[in-house]
Amino acid sequence: MADGARRVLAVHDVMTTRVVTVSPDDPVTDAAAAMVRRKAGSALIMQGLFLAGILTERDVLRAAASGVDLRNSPVSAWMTPDP
């Protein structure tokens, strides 16, 4: 690469495990299940090709502690937007 040239990195270039992605409209239960299957501590929330937020294990625990029905609660209600 020439001096001053910047390499564009993809998510898989900087992640150590396989990336979990879900939609903001997906139920929290689906996102949590995907995280468990992939043994990941977080999921990237994608709106089309754009990163809308991140959902972490901590966010899932906070949602569970709230007492809402997580099967009907969208990820967008619990994710950290604009990470």
CSV table of C-alpha atoms in Angstrom, one decimal:
chain,number,residue,atom,x,y,z
A,1,MET,CA,0.0,0.0,0.0
A,2,ALA,CA,1.2,3.5,-0.8
A,3,ASP,CA,2.0,5.9,2.0
A,4,GLY,CA,-1.2,7.5,3.3
A,5,ALA,CA,-3.4,4.9,1.8
A,6,ARG,CA,-6.0,3.4,4.1
A,7,ARG,CA,-7.3,-0.1,4.0
A,8,VAL,CA,-11.0,-0.6,4.5
A,9,LEU,CA,-11.7,-3.2,7.1
A,10,ALA,CA,-14.6,-5.5,7.1
A,11,VAL,CA,-16.2,-6.7,10.4
A,12,HIS,CA,-14.7,-10.2,10.0
A,13,ASP,CA,-11.2,-8.6,9.8
A,14,VAL,CA,-11.4,-7.4,13.4
A,15,MET,CA,-13.6,-10.0,15.1
A,16,THR,CA,-12.1,-13.1,16.8
A,17,THR,CA,-15.3,-15.2,16.5
A,18,ARG,CA,-17.9,-15.6,13.8
A,19,VAL,CA,-20.1,-12.5,13.8
A,20,VAL,CA,-23.7,-12.7,14.9
A,21,THR,CA,-26.0,-10.3,13.1
A,22,VAL,CA,-29.7,-9.7,13.7
A,23,SER,CA,-32.3,-7.2,12.6
A,24,PRO,CA,-33.6,-4.4,15.0
A,25,ASP,CA,-37.1,-5.9,14.6
A,26,ASP,CA,-36.0,-9.4,15.7
A,27,PRO,CA,-37.2,-10.6,19.1
A,28,VAL,CA,-34.7,-10.5,21.9
A,29,THR,CA,-35.1,-14.3,22.3
A,30,ASP,CA,-34.0,-14.9,18.7
A,31,ALA,CA,-30.9,-12.7,19.1
A,32,ALA,CA,-30.0,-14.4,22.4
A,33,ALA,CA,-30.4,-17.8,20.9
A,34,ALA,CA,-28.1,-16.9,18.0
A,35,MET,CA,-25.5,-15.6,20.4
A,36,VAL,CA,-25.6,-18.8,22.4
A,37,ARG,CA,-25.3,-21.0,19.2
A,38,ARG,CA,-22.2,-19.0,18.1
A,39,LYS,CA,-20.8,-18.7,21.6
A,40,ALA,CA,-20.7,-14.9,21.2
A,41,GLY,CA,-21.1,-12.2,23.8
A,42,SER,CA,-22.8,-9.8,21.5
A,43,ALA,CA,-24.7,-9.4,18.2
A,44,LEU,CA,-24.4,-6.6,15.7
A,45,ILE,CA,-27.7,-5.1,14.8
A,46,MET,CA,-27.8,-4.5,11.1
A,47,GLN,CA,-30.3,-2.4,9.1
A,48,GLY,CA,-29.6,-3.5,5.6
A,49,LEU,CA,-25.9,-2.9,5.1
A,50,PHE,CA,-25.6,-0.4,7.9
A,51,LEU,CA,-24.7,-1.0,11.6
A,52,ALA,CA,-27.7,0.2,13.7
A,53,GLY,CA,-26.5,-1.0,17.1
A,54,ILE,CA,-25.1,-3.7,19.2
A,55,LEU,CA,-26.8,-6.1,21.7
A,56,THR,CA,-24.6,-7.5,24.4
A,57,GLU,CA,-25.2,-10.2,27.0
A,58,ARG,CA,-25.6,-7.4,29.5
A,59,ASP,CA,-28.4,-5.9,27.4
A,60,VAL,CA,-30.1,-9.3,27.3
A,61,LEU,CA,-29.9,-9.6,31.1
A,62,ARG,CA,-31.3,-6.1,31.5
A,63,ALA,CA,-34.2,-7.0,29.2
A,64,ALA,CA,-34.8,-10.3,31.1
A,65,ALA,CA,-34.8,-8.5,34.5
A,66,SER,CA,-37.4,-6.0,33.3
A,67,GLY,CA,-40.0,-8.7,33.2
A,68,VAL,CA,-41.2,-8.0,29.6
A,69,ASP,CA,-42.1,-10.9,27.3
A,70,LEU,CA,-38.8,-11.1,25.3
A,71,ARG,CA,-40.5,-13.2,22.6
A,72,ASN,CA,-42.4,-10.0,21.7
A,73,SER,CA,-39.8,-7.4,22.5
A,74,PRO,CA,-37.7,-6.2,19.6
A,75,VAL,CA,-34.0,-6.0,19.8
A,76,SER,CA,-34.3,-2.2,19.0
A,77,ALA,CA,-35.8,-1.6,22.5
A,78,TRP,CA,-32.7,-3.0,24.2
A,79,MET,CA,-29.7,-2.5,21.9
A,80,THR,CA,-27.1,0.2,22.2
A,81,PRO,CA,-27.6,2.4,19.1
A,82,ASP,CA,-24.9,3.9,17.1
A,83,PRO,CA,-21.9,2.1,18.6
